[in-house]
Amino acid sequence: MATVSLRFFSSSPSSALASLLCFLLLSGVSFAADPFVSYDFKVSYITASPLGVPQQVIAVNGQFPGPLLNATTNYNVVVRVFNNLDESLLLTWSGIQMRRNSWQDGVLGTNCPIPPRWNFTYQFQVKDQIGSFFYSPSLNFQRASGGFGPVVVNNRNIIPIPFPQPDGEIIFMIGDWYTQDHKALRKILDSGKELGMPDGVLINGKGPYKYNSSVPDGIEYLTAHVDPGKTYRIRVHNVGISTSLNFRIQNHNLLLVETDGHYTSQTNFTDFDIHVGQSYSFLVTMDQNATSDYYIVASARFVNETVWQRVTGVAILHYSNSNGPASGPLPVPKTDVSAPWSAMTQPRAIRQNTSASGARPNPQGSFHYGQINITNTYILRSLPPTMINGSLRATLNGISFVHPITPVRLADRYKVKGAYKLDFPDRPIDSRPPRLDISMINATYKGFIQVVFQNNDTKMQSFHVDGYTFFVVGMDFGVWSEDKKGSYNNYDAISRSTIEVYPGGWTAGLISLDNVGVWNIRVENLDRWYLGEETYMRIINPEENGQTEMDPPGNVLYCGALRNMQKDQHHSAATSILNGHLKLMFSMLMALLALVFTF
């Protein structure tokens, strides 16, 4: 659990009062049943040389990757973000559903960006969630320079985990990496070119162990220290730009137990493909004789692996009784992805553990999704990037998304006209040319929809839905059609928020629309996302009474058509973090303050 860290920013009476309010909120004083944890995130540039070339990376609190955000089911999380970059910033919380609270989602459709030298406090509840997630910047291609870190949401003590308590935990953040920073990479895409092959793969911000002569001398690599006979929970996140990675630990099995916040049926793998934006948990038992250290490998997948050999991350697993360093060739993946019939074997084997409790005591399989009538079907087709109005753009259903200058729910609240459109097509329209637009899905509250991601691009893609998880009921090669529903898994499909879609293939998911707000649907491959391959779902309760959607937070930022409403930020004073859904506590706070000053 996080240690509550409190800082006071001014000694003036008014600022002291504001700071005390912050203290009372952040310290977990029990005004509500669910505790608070709080973090300060100072986002800045530092110089690092993960691949031997000095470059500017984005750090959080001076760390690259950023620090762990650790919470427990139903905790309230407060993250005060200080933007010390030279450009605007938003942090998004991949996989955290932000129940009733899309105001905290950290993407441009829901939030105004945090200007340079400003701070902003996110506050959200990890309602009914457990598992492995991560945070990262969502603007300006910044994730390509870092700014990411892990999020762990633990089970409450009253909810047992579906496996023996591990002896320890190890987190690996893996991803492809370029020695050019995000600004340089942006310029390449803006010029109409593709990025090309990455320069390497990082594991926890470090380059590869020198496993052969192709690795330069002096590269700092990661060593994971373990004890023989113990079992560790290994959490792995692919926070890279666009490359699917095969993860493996030499001579050790990976027992899959969780992905994107849902427990899986427990299956052993020798190696595992982790696609951009995905998170997994494995149990790994240290059952080898430790004649030497062992390689931990994350290498490029679904590319010409002979040509892409440099796109390999290598760390070291070191037993406390190890007899020497690792040596020899790297282990190769044993799973076969060379033929269509075998490529999908692994993802199809990921099933939900229907008997395990998740965040609640009822089993994960108690929601009988296969028996619910589908109310709408959306087929979202991606194609290779194309030129639109003289610029290289990526599309869904022929639309390359343009961010609204005024976030959607702010535009709704203040009746800003023309901020967005609710005319996103529910299937591709081949008769019209691709175009730029602010078109979004007008989804129906309490609907039960089918979303089919059809990947007609030439590369593996991952798609993510904010605010929700979806049941991955089917995937195959070819073009999806209605008759494919006959092959769906309607019993124990895994529920997750990020799914791979093979080039020339499709993946289908079922979503129960019970979370009011505006939610981003995007490709996680950063190059395609930057070029416009995304949209949003707007889900409104027509009978809203304050119970299904929170009010905007008290510290909401204004921009676009509402920019004149934004007050300048006084950096020397504490900023109130009284969010809209906490305003009811104000009288209680005042009463407590009166007692404090009385004594």
Coordinates of C-alpha atoms in Angstrom, one line a residue:
M1 CA 0.0 0.0 0.0
A2 CA 1.2 3.5 -0.7
T3 CA 2.5 5.7 2.0
V4 CA 0.6 8.9 2.2
S5 CA 2.9 11.7 1.3
L6 CA 1.8 15.2 2.4
R7 CA 3.3 18.5 1.3
F8 CA 2.2 22.0 2.2
F9 CA 2.9 24.7 -0.4
S10 CA 2.4 28.0 1.4
S11 CA 2.4 29.6 4.8
S12 CA -0.4 32.1 4.2
P13 CA -3.6 31.6 6.3
S14 CA -5.8 31.0 3.3
S15 CA -3.3 28.6 1.8
A16 CA -2.8 26.9 5.1
L17 CA -6.6 26.3 5.2
A18 CA -6.5 24.9 1.7
S19 CA -3.5 22.7 2.6
L20 CA -5.3 21.4 5.7
L21 CA -8.3 20.5 3.5
C22 CA -5.9 18.6 1.2
F23 CA -4.4 16.9 4.3
L24 CA -7.8 15.8 5.6
L25 CA -8.8 14.4 2.2
L26 CA -5.4 12.9 1.3
S27 CA -4.6 11.3 4.7
G28 CA -7.5 8.9 4.6
V29 CA -9.5 10.6 7.4
S30 CA -12.6 8.4 7.4
F31 CA -15.4 10.5 6.0
A32 CA -16.5 7.6 3.8
A33 CA -16.3 3.9 4.0
D34 CA -13.5 3.5 1.4
P35 CA -9.9 4.7 2.2
F36 CA -7.7 7.1 0.3
V37 CA -4.2 6.7 -1.1
S38 CA -2.3 9.6 -2.5
Y39 CA 0.7 10.3 -4.7
D40 CA 2.6 13.3 -6.0
F41 CA 3.8 12.7 -9.6
K42 CA 6.4 15.3 -10.8
V43 CA 6.7 14.7 -14.6
S44 CA 9.9 16.0 -16.1
Y45 CA 12.7 15.3 -18.5
I46 CA 15.9 13.6 -17.5
T47 CA 18.8 12.4 -19.6
A48 CA 19.3 8.6 -19.9
S49 CA 21.2 6.2 -22.2
P50 CA 19.1 3.0 -22.1
L51 CA 20.6 1.9 -25.4
G52 CA 24.0 3.5 -25.0
V53 CA 23.0 6.8 -26.7
P54 CA 22.2 9.8 -24.4
Q55 CA 18.7 11.0 -24.9
Q56 CA 15.9 12.9 -23.2
V57 CA 13.3 10.7 -21.5
I58 CA 10.2 11.5 -19.5
A59 CA 10.5 10.6 -15.8
V60 CA 8.0 10.6 -13.0
N61 CA 9.6 11.7 -9.7
G62 CA 13.0 11.4 -11.4
Q63 CA 12.3 7.7 -12.1
F64 CA 12.2 6.0 -15.5
P65 CA 9.9 4.1 -15.6
G66 CA 7.7 5.9 -13.1
P67 CA 6.8 4.7 -9.5
L68 CA 4.3 2.0 -8.7
L69 CA 0.8 3.2 -8.0
N70 CA -0.5 0.7 -5.4
A71 CA -4.1 0.5 -4.3
T72 CA -6.8 -1.9 -3.2
T73 CA -10.3 -2.6 -4.6
N74 CA -12.6 0.4 -4.0
Y75 CA -9.9 2.7 -2.7
N76 CA -10.0 6.3 -3.6
V77 CA -6.8 7.3 -5.4
V78 CA -5.5 10.9 -5.5
V79 CA -2.7 11.7 -7.9
R80 CA -1.4 15.3 -8.0
V81 CA 0.4 15.7 -11.3
F82 CA 3.0 18.5 -11.7
N83 CA 3.8 19.1 -15.4
N84 CA 7.4 20.1 -15.6
L85 CA 7.6 19.4 -19.3
D86 CA 7.8 22.1 -22.0
E87 CA 4.4 21.0 -23.5
S88 CA 0.9 20.1 -22.3
L89 CA 0.4 16.8 -20.6
L90 CA -2.4 14.3 -19.7
L91 CA -2.0 11.0 -17.9
T92 CA -4.4 8.2 -18.7
W93 CA -4.9 5.1 -16.6
S94 CA -5.1 2.1 -18.9
G95 CA -7.7 -0.4 -17.7
I96 CA -9.0 1.7 -14.8
Q97 CA -12.7 2.0 -15.5
M98 CA -13.4 5.4 -13.8
R99 CA -16.9 4.3 -12.9
R100 CA -19.3 7.2 -13.4
N101 CA -16.3 9.5 -13.7
S102 CA -15.0 9.9 -17.3
W103 CA -13.8 13.4 -16.1
Q104 CA -10.7 11.6 -14.8
D105 CA -9.9 9.5 -17.8
G106 CA -7.0 11.6 -19.0
V107 CA -7.6 11.8 -22.8
L108 CA -8.4 14.8 -24.9
G109 CA -12.1 13.9 -25.5
T110 CA -12.7 14.1 -21.7
N111 CA -10.0 16.5 -20.3
C112 CA -8.4 19.7 -21.2
P113 CA -4.6 19.3 -21.1
I114 CA -2.4 20.3 -18.2
P115 CA -0.3 23.3 -19.5
P116 CA 3.5 23.4 -18.8
R117 CA 4.4 24.4 -15.2
W118 CA 0.8 23.7 -14.1
N119 CA -0.4 21.0 -11.8
F120 CA -3.7 19.0 -11.7
T121 CA -5.1 16.5 -9.3
Y122 CA -6.7 13.4 -10.5
Q123 CA -9.1 11.7 -8.1
F124 CA -10.9 8.5 -8.9
Q125 CA -12.1 5.3 -7.2
V126 CA -10.8 1.8 -8.3
K127 CA -14.4 0.6 -8.0
D128 CA -14.9 -3.2 -8.2
Q129 CA -11.5 -3.7 -9.8
I130 CA -8.4 -5.9 -9.1
G131 CA -5.4 -6.6 -11.2
S132 CA -2.5 -5.3 -13.2
F133 CA -2.6 -1.9 -15.1
F134 CA -0.4 1.0 -16.0
Y135 CA -0.5 4.8 -16.5
S136 CA 1.1 6.7 -19.3
P137 CA 0.9 10.1 -21.1
S138 CA -1.8 10.3 -23.8
L139 CA -0.7 13.4 -25.7
N140 CA 1.8 14.4 -28.3
F141 CA 3.4 10.9 -28.7
Q142 CA 5.0 11.4 -25.3
R143 CA 4.7 7.7 -24.3
A144 CA 7.5 7.1 -26.8
S145 CA 9.8 8.9 -24.4
G146 CA 8.5 7.4 -21.1
G147 CA 6.2 8.8 -18.5
F148 CA 4.7 5.4 -17.8
G149 CA 4.5 3.3 -14.7
P150 CA 2.7 0.3 -13.2
V151 CA -0.6 0.3 -11.3
V152 CA -1.6 -2.6 -9.0
V153 CA -5.0 -3.0 -7.5
N154 CA -5.0 -5.6 -4.8
N155 CA -7.8 -7.8 -3.7
R156 CA -9.5 -6.9 -0.4
N157 CA -8.6 -9.2 2.4
I158 CA -12.1 -10.7 2.4
I159 CA -11.8 -11.8 -1.2
P160 CA -9.3 -14.7 -1.7
I161 CA -7.0 -14.8 -4.7
P162 CA -7.4 -18.0 -6.7
F163 CA -3.9 -19.3 -6.1
P164 CA -1.5 -19.6 -3.1
Q165 CA -0.1 -16.4 -1.9
P166 CA 3.1 -15.8 -3.9
D167 CA 6.4 -15.3 -2.1
G168 CA 7.0 -12.0 -3.8
E169 CA 6.2 -9.9 -6.9
I170 CA 8.2 -8.6 -9.8
I171 CA 7.0 -6.1 -12.3
F172 CA 8.4 -5.9 -15.8
M173 CA 7.6 -3.0 -18.1
I174 CA 8.7 -4.0 -21.6
G175 CA 8.5 -2.1 -24.9
D176 CA 10.1 -1.2 -28.1
W177 CA 12.3 1.8 -28.1
Y178 CA 13.9 4.4 -30.3
T179 CA 17.0 6.5 -29.6
Q180 CA 15.1 9.5 -30.9
D181 CA 12.8 11.2 -28.5
H182 CA 9.0 11.6 -29.0
K183 CA 9.4 15.0 -30.7
A184 CA 11.7 13.7 -33.4
L185 CA 9.4 10.7 -33.9
R186 CA 6.4 13.0 -34.3
K187 CA 8.2 14.9 -37.0
I188 CA 8.8 11.7 -38.9
L189 CA 5.1 10.8 -38.8
D190 CA 4.1 14.4 -39.6
S191 CA 6.3 14.3 -42.7
G192 CA 4.3 11.4 -44.1
K193 CA 6.8 8.6 -43.3
E194 CA 6.6 5.5 -41.2
L195 CA 8.9 5.1 -38.2
G196 CA 10.7 2.0 -39.3
M197 CA 12.3 -0.6 -37.1
P198 CA 12.9 0.3 -33.5
D199 CA 16.4 0.5 -32.1
G200 CA 15.8 -2.0 -29.3
V201 CA 13.6 -3.2 -26.5
L202 CA 13.7 -1.9 -22.9
I203 CA 12.9 -3.9 -19.8
N204 CA 12.1 -1.5 -16.9
G205 CA 13.9 1.3 -18.7
K206 CA 17.1 -0.6 -19.2
G207 CA 18.8 -2.0 -22.3
P208 CA 19.9 -5.6 -23.1
Y209 CA 22.4 -7.7 -21.2
K210 CA 25.4 -8.3 -23.4
Y211 CA 24.4 -11.8 -24.6
N212 CA 26.5 -11.6 -27.8
S213 CA 28.8 -9.2 -29.6
S214 CA 26.0 -7.2 -31.2
V215 CA 25.2 -5.5 -27.9
P216 CA 27.5 -2.5 -27.2
D217 CA 29.6 -2.5 -24.1
G218 CA 28.5 -0.4 -21.2
I219 CA 24.7 -0.9 -21.5
E220 CA 23.0 -1.0 -18.1
Y221 CA 20.7 -4.0 -17.8
L222 CA 18.2 -5.2 -15.3
T223 CA 18.8 -8.1 -12.8
A224 CA 15.9 -9.6 -11.0
H225 CA 17.0 -11.3 -7.7
V226 CA 15.1 -14.4 -6.6
D227 CA 15.4 -17.2 -4.1
P228 CA 15.4 -20.9 -5.0
G229 CA 12.1 -22.8 -4.4
K230 CA 10.0 -19.6 -4.1
T231 CA 7.1 -18.7 -6.4
Y232 CA 6.7 -15.1 -7.6
R233 CA 3.9 -13.2 -9.3
I234 CA 5.4 -11.7 -12.4
R235 CA 3.4 -8.7 -13.8
V236 CA 4.3 -7.8 -17.4
H237 CA 3.1 -4.7 -19.2
N238 CA 3.9 -3.9 -22.9
V239 CA 4.1 -0.1 -22.8
G240 CA 5.9 0.2 -26.1
I241 CA 5.1 2.1 -29.3
S242 CA 4.0 -0.5 -31.8
T243 CA 5.7 -3.8 -31.5
S244 CA 4.2 -7.0 -30.2
L245 CA 6.8 -8.8 -27.9
N246 CA 7.3 -12.4 -27.0
F247 CA 8.2 -12.7 -23.3
R248 CA 10.0 -15.7 -21.8
I249 CA 12.3 -16.7 -18.9
Q250 CA 14.9 -19.3 -19.8
N251 CA 14.0 -22.8 -18.5
H252 CA 11.0 -21.5 -16.5
N253 CA 7.3 -22.0 -17.1
L254 CA 4.9 -19.1 -17.1
L255 CA 1.6 -20.0 -15.3
L256 CA -0.9 -17.4 -16.6
V257 CA -3.3 -16.3 -13.8
E258 CA -4.6 -12.8 -14.7
T259 CA -4.9 -10.2 -17.5
D260 CA -6.3 -6.7 -17.5
G261 CA -7.9 -7.2 -14.1
H262 CA -9.6 -10.6 -14.6
Y263 CA -8.4 -13.9 -13.3
T264 CA -7.8 -16.5 -16.1
S265 CA -8.0 -20.2 -16.2
Q266 CA -4.5 -21.3 -15.1
T267 CA -2.4 -22.5 -18.1
N268 CA 1.3 -23.0 -18.4
F269 CA 3.2 -21.4 -21.2
T270 CA 6.9 -21.6 -22.2
D271 CA 6.7 -18.1 -23.7
F272 CA 3.9 -15.6 -24.2
D273 CA 3.0 -13.0 -26.8
I274 CA 2.2 -9.6 -25.2
H275 CA 0.8 -7.0 -27.5
V276 CA 1.1 -3.2 -27.1
G277 CA -1.0 -1.9 -24.2
Q278 CA -1.6 -5.4 -22.7
S279 CA -0.9 -6.4 -19.1
Y280 CA -0.5 -10.0 -17.8
S281 CA 0.2 -11.8 -14.5
F282 CA 2.1 -15.1 -14.3
L283 CA 3.2 -17.3 -11.5
V284 CA 6.8 -18.4 -11.9
T285 CA 8.4 -21.0 -9.6
M286 CA 12.2 -20.9 -9.1
D287 CA 12.6 -24.6 -9.6
Q288 CA 16.0 -24.7 -11.5
N289 CA 19.3 -25.8 -10.1
A290 CA 20.9 -22.4 -10.6
T291 CA 24.1 -23.7 -12.3
S292 CA 24.0 -20.2 -13.8
D293 CA 21.8 -17.1 -14.2
Y294 CA 18.9 -17.2 -16.6
Y295 CA 17.9 -15.0 -19.5
I296 CA 14.7 -12.9 -19.4
V297 CA 13.8 -12.1 -23.0
A298 CA 11.3 -9.8 -24.7
S299 CA 11.7 -10.0 -28.5
A300 CA 9.9 -8.6 -31.5
R301 CA 7.0 -10.8 -32.7
F302 CA 4.9 -10.9 -35.9
V303 CA 7.6 -9.3 -37.9
N304 CA 10.6 -10.7 -39.9
E305 CA 12.4 -11.8 -36.7
T306 CA 15.6 -12.5 -38.6
V307 CA 15.8 -8.8 -39.7
W308 CA 14.5 -7.5 -36.4
Q309 CA 17.0 -9.3 -34.2
R310 CA 18.2 -6.0 -32.6
V311 CA 14.6 -5.4 -31.3
T312 CA 15.3 -7.7 -28.3
G313 CA 15.4 -6.9 -24.6
V314 CA 17.4 -9.1 -22.3
A315 CA 17.5 -9.0 -18.5
I316 CA 18.9 -11.5 -16.0
L317 CA 17.1 -13.7 -13.5
H318 CA 19.6 -14.2 -10.7
Y319 CA 19.1 -17.0 -8.0
S320 CA 20.6 -16.2 -4.6
N321 CA 22.6 -19.4 -5.0
S322 CA 23.6 -18.9 -8.6
N323 CA 26.9 -20.4 -9.7
G324 CA 27.7 -18.0 -12.5
P325 CA 26.6 -15.6 -15.2
A326 CA 24.2 -16.4 -18.0
S327 CA 25.9 -17.4 -21.3
G328 CA 25.1 -18.9 -24.7
P329 CA 22.4 -18.2 -27.1
L330 CA 19.0 -16.8 -26.1
P331 CA 16.1 -19.2 -25.7
V332 CA 13.8 -19.0 -28.8
P333 CA 10.0 -18.9 -28.6
K334 CA 8.4 -22.4 -28.8
T335 CA 5.0 -21.2 -29.9
D336 CA 4.5 -21.3 -33.7
V337 CA 3.0 -18.2 -35.3
S338 CA 4.2 -18.9 -38.8
A339 CA 0.9 -20.2 -40.1
P340 CA -2.7 -18.8 -39.7
W341 CA -3.9 -22.1 -38.2
S342 CA -1.4 -21.9 -35.4
A343 CA -1.0 -18.1 -34.8
M344 CA -4.1 -17.7 -32.7
T345 CA -3.7 -20.8 -30.6
Q346 CA -2.3 -18.9 -27.7
P347 CA -4.9 -16.1 -27.4
R348 CA -7.7 -18.5 -27.9
A349 CA -6.4 -20.5 -24.9
I350 CA -6.9 -17.5 -22.6
R351 CA -10.2 -18.2 -20.7
Q352 CA -11.8 -16.6 -17.7
N353 CA -11.6 -18.4 -14.4
T354 CA -15.4 -18.6 -13.9
S355 CA -15.3 -19.9 -10.4
A356 CA -12.8 -17.4 -9.0
S357 CA -14.0 -14.2 -7.2
G358 CA -12.7 -11.0 -8.7
A359 CA -13.3 -7.7 -6.9
R360 CA -16.6 -9.0 -5.5
P361 CA -17.3 -12.3 -3.7
N362 CA -19.5 -13.6 -6.5
P363 CA -17.7 -15.7 -9.1
Q364 CA -16.4 -14.0 -12.3
G365 CA -18.6 -16.4 -14.4
S366 CA -21.9 -15.3 -12.7
F367 CA -22.6 -12.7 -15.5
H368 CA -24.1 -14.9 -18.2
Y369 CA -23.1 -12.7 -21.2
G370 CA -23.9 -15.4 -23.8
Q371 CA -27.6 -15.3 -22.9
I372 CA -28.1 -11.6 -23.5
N373 CA -29.5 -10.2 -26.7
I374 CA -27.2 -7.9 -28.7
T375 CA -28.7 -4.5 -29.2
N376 CA -26.3 -3.0 -31.7
T377 CA -23.3 -4.2 -33.7
Y378 CA -20.3 -1.9 -34.6
I379 CA -17.8 -3.0 -37.1
L380 CA -14.6 -0.9 -36.7
R381 CA -12.3 -1.4 -39.7
S382 CA -8.7 -0.2 -39.8
L383 CA -6.8 0.3 -43.1
P384 CA -3.1 1.2 -43.8
P385 CA -2.5 4.9 -43.3
T386 CA -3.5 7.1 -46.2
M387 CA -3.1 10.7 -47.3
I388 CA -6.0 13.0 -46.3
N389 CA -5.7 16.7 -47.1
G390 CA -2.0 16.3 -47.8
S391 CA -1.2 14.6 -44.5
L392 CA -0.6 10.9 -43.6
R393 CA -3.6 9.8 -41.5
A394 CA -4.9 6.5 -40.0
T395 CA -8.7 5.8 -39.9
L396 CA -11.5 3.7 -38.4
N397 CA -14.4 3.2 -40.8
G398 CA -12.8 5.8 -43.1
I399 CA -12.7 8.5 -40.4
S400 CA -9.5 9.9 -39.0
F401 CA -10.4 11.4 -35.7
V402 CA -9.8 15.1 -34.9
H403 CA -9.8 15.9 -31.2
P404 CA -12.6 18.3 -30.2
I405 CA -11.1 21.6 -28.9
T406 CA -13.7 21.5 -26.1
P407 CA -14.0 18.2 -24.2
V408 CA -17.3 16.5 -24.9
R409 CA -19.0 16.5 -21.5
L410 CA -17.9 20.1 -20.8
A411 CA -19.4 21.0 -24.2
D412 CA -22.6 19.3 -23.2
R413 CA -22.7 21.0 -19.8
Y414 CA -22.2 24.5 -21.2
K415 CA -24.2 23.8 -24.4
V416 CA -21.2 24.4 -26.8
K417 CA -22.5 23.9 -30.3
G418 CA -20.6 22.0 -33.0
A419 CA -18.0 20.6 -30.6
Y420 CA -18.5 17.1 -31.9
K421 CA -20.8 14.9 -34.0
L422 CA -22.7 11.8 -33.1
D423 CA -22.7 10.2 -36.6
F424 CA -19.9 7.7 -36.5
P425 CA -20.9 4.9 -38.9
D426 CA -21.6 1.5 -37.3
R427 CA -19.8 -0.2 -40.2
P428 CA -17.4 0.8 -43.0
I429 CA -18.8 2.8 -45.9
D430 CA -16.7 2.1 -49.0
S431 CA -18.5 4.5 -51.2
R432 CA -17.0 7.6 -49.6
P433 CA -13.4 8.7 -49.4
P434 CA -11.6 8.9 -46.0
R435 CA -11.9 12.1 -44.2
L436 CA -11.0 14.0 -41.0
D437 CA -13.9 14.4 -38.6
I438 CA -15.0 14.8 -34.9
S439 CA -17.4 11.9 -35.3
M440 CA -18.3 9.8 -32.3
I441 CA -20.5 6.8 -31.5
N442 CA -23.9 7.7 -30.0
A443 CA -24.2 4.6 -27.8
T444 CA -27.3 3.7 -25.7
Y445 CA -27.1 3.5 -21.9
K446 CA -27.7 -0.1 -20.7
G447 CA -27.4 -1.5 -24.2
F448 CA -25.4 -4.7 -24.9
I449 CA -23.3 -4.1 -27.9
Q450 CA -21.1 -6.2 -30.1
V451 CA -17.9 -4.5 -31.3
V452 CA -15.9 -6.2 -34.1
F453 CA -12.4 -4.9 -34.8
Q454 CA -11.5 -5.7 -38.4
N455 CA -7.8 -5.2 -39.1
N456 CA -7.2 -4.6 -42.8
D457 CA -3.9 -3.0 -42.0
T458 CA -0.6 -4.8 -42.6
K459 CA 0.6 -5.0 -39.0
M460 CA -0.6 -6.4 -35.7
Q461 CA -2.8 -4.0 -33.8
S462 CA -4.1 -3.7 -30.3
F463 CA -7.4 -2.0 -29.5
H464 CA -8.4 -0.6 -26.2
V465 CA -11.7 0.6 -24.8
D466 CA -11.7 3.1 -21.9
G467 CA -14.3 2.8 -19.1
Y468 CA -15.1 -0.9 -19.8
T469 CA -13.9 -4.4 -20.3
F470 CA -15.4 -6.6 -23.0
F471 CA -15.8 -10.3 -23.4
V472 CA -13.5 -11.5 -26.2
V473 CA -15.9 -14.0 -27.8
G474 CA -14.1 -14.7 -31.1
M475 CA -11.2 -14.0 -33.4
D476 CA -10.2 -15.3 -36.7
F477 CA -8.7 -14.4 -40.1
G478 CA -10.7 -13.1 -43.0
V479 CA -13.7 -10.7 -43.0
W480 CA -16.2 -10.9 -40.2
S481 CA -19.8 -11.8 -41.0
E482 CA -22.9 -12.6 -39.0
D483 CA -22.4 -16.3 -39.4
K484 CA -19.2 -16.0 -37.4
K485 CA -21.3 -15.7 -34.2
G486 CA -21.9 -19.4 -34.4
S487 CA -18.3 -20.0 -33.4
Y488 CA -18.3 -17.6 -30.4
N489 CA -17.3 -18.6 -26.9
N490 CA -20.4 -17.8 -25.0
Y491 CA -19.4 -19.4 -21.7
D492 CA -15.9 -18.5 -20.4
A493 CA -14.5 -15.8 -22.7
I494 CA -11.9 -13.6 -21.0
S495 CA -13.1 -10.1 -20.1
R496 CA -10.4 -7.4 -20.8
S497 CA -9.9 -3.9 -22.0
T498 CA -7.1 -4.4 -24.6
I499 CA -7.1 -7.0 -27.3
E500 CA -4.9 -7.9 -30.3
V501 CA -6.3 -8.0 -33.8
Y502 CA -4.2 -9.9 -36.3
P503 CA -3.5 -8.3 -39.7
G504 CA -6.1 -9.6 -42.1
G505 CA -8.2 -10.8 -39.2
W506 CA -10.9 -9.7 -36.8
T507 CA -11.7 -9.9 -33.1
A508 CA -15.2 -9.6 -31.6
G509 CA -16.1 -8.3 -28.1
L510 CA -19.4 -7.9 -26.2
I511 CA -19.8 -4.9 -23.9
S512 CA -22.6 -4.1 -21.4
L513 CA -23.0 -0.3 -21.5
D514 CA -23.5 0.4 -17.8
N515 CA -20.9 3.1 -17.3
V516 CA -22.2 6.6 -18.2
G517 CA -19.7 9.0 -19.7
V518 CA -17.5 9.6 -22.8
W519 CA -15.1 6.8 -23.4
N520 CA -12.2 6.5 -25.8
I521 CA -11.9 3.6 -28.3
R522 CA -8.4 3.6 -29.8
V523 CA -5.7 1.6 -31.3
E524 CA -2.8 1.2 -28.8
N525 CA -0.1 1.2 -31.4
L526 CA 1.1 4.7 -30.8
D527 CA 1.9 5.6 -34.4
R528 CA -1.6 4.8 -35.6
W529 CA -3.2 6.4 -32.6
Y530 CA -1.2 9.6 -33.2
L531 CA -2.4 9.6 -36.8
G532 CA -6.1 9.5 -35.8
E533 CA -7.2 5.8 -35.4
E534 CA -9.6 6.3 -32.6
T535 CA -13.1 7.5 -31.7
Y536 CA -15.3 7.9 -28.6
M537 CA -18.5 6.4 -27.3
R538 CA -20.9 8.9 -25.7
I539 CA -23.2 7.2 -23.2
I540 CA -25.8 9.3 -21.5
N541 CA -28.5 8.3 -19.1
P542 CA -31.6 10.2 -20.2
E543 CA -33.0 10.0 -16.7
E544 CA -29.8 11.2 -15.0
N545 CA -30.4 12.1 -11.4
G546 CA -26.8 12.4 -10.2
Q547 CA -26.6 8.7 -9.4
T548 CA -25.0 7.4 -12.7
E549 CA -22.6 10.2 -13.6
M550 CA -20.6 12.4 -11.3
D551 CA -20.4 16.2 -11.6
P552 CA -17.2 17.7 -13.0
P553 CA -14.5 18.0 -10.4
G554 CA -14.0 21.3 -8.6
N555 CA -10.6 21.7 -10.2
V556 CA -11.7 21.0 -13.8
L557 CA -9.6 22.7 -16.4
Y558 CA -11.3 24.7 -19.2
C559 CA -10.1 25.1 -22.8
G560 CA -11.4 25.6 -26.3
A561 CA -14.7 27.5 -26.4
L562 CA -14.6 27.7 -22.6
R563 CA -11.0 28.9 -22.2
N564 CA -12.2 32.2 -20.8
M565 CA -13.6 30.4 -17.8
Q566 CA -10.1 29.1 -16.8
K567 CA -8.4 31.0 -14.0
D568 CA -4.7 31.4 -13.9
Q569 CA -3.0 28.9 -11.5
H570 CA -1.1 30.3 -8.6
H571 CA 1.8 27.9 -8.3
S572 CA 2.8 28.8 -4.7
A573 CA -0.6 27.9 -3.3
A574 CA -2.3 24.6 -2.7
T575 CA -4.9 23.8 -5.3
S576 CA -8.2 22.5 -4.0
I577 CA -8.9 19.0 -5.0
L578 CA -12.5 18.9 -3.9
N579 CA -14.0 17.0 -6.8
G580 CA -17.6 17.2 -7.7
H581 CA -18.5 13.9 -6.0
L582 CA -16.9 15.0 -2.7
K583 CA -18.6 18.4 -2.4
L584 CA -21.2 16.8 0.0
M585 CA -18.3 16.4 2.5
F586 CA -17.6 20.1 2.7
S587 CA -19.9 20.8 5.6
M588 CA -18.3 17.9 7.5
L589 CA -14.8 19.2 6.8
M590 CA -15.8 22.7 8.1
A591 CA -17.2 21.2 11.2
L592 CA -14.0 19.2 11.8
L593 CA -11.9 22.3 11.2
A594 CA -13.9 24.2 13.7
L595 CA -13.1 21.5 16.3
V596 CA -9.4 21.6 15.3
F597 CA -9.1 25.3 15.8
T598 CA -11.1 25.2 19.0
F599 CA -8.4 23.0 20.5

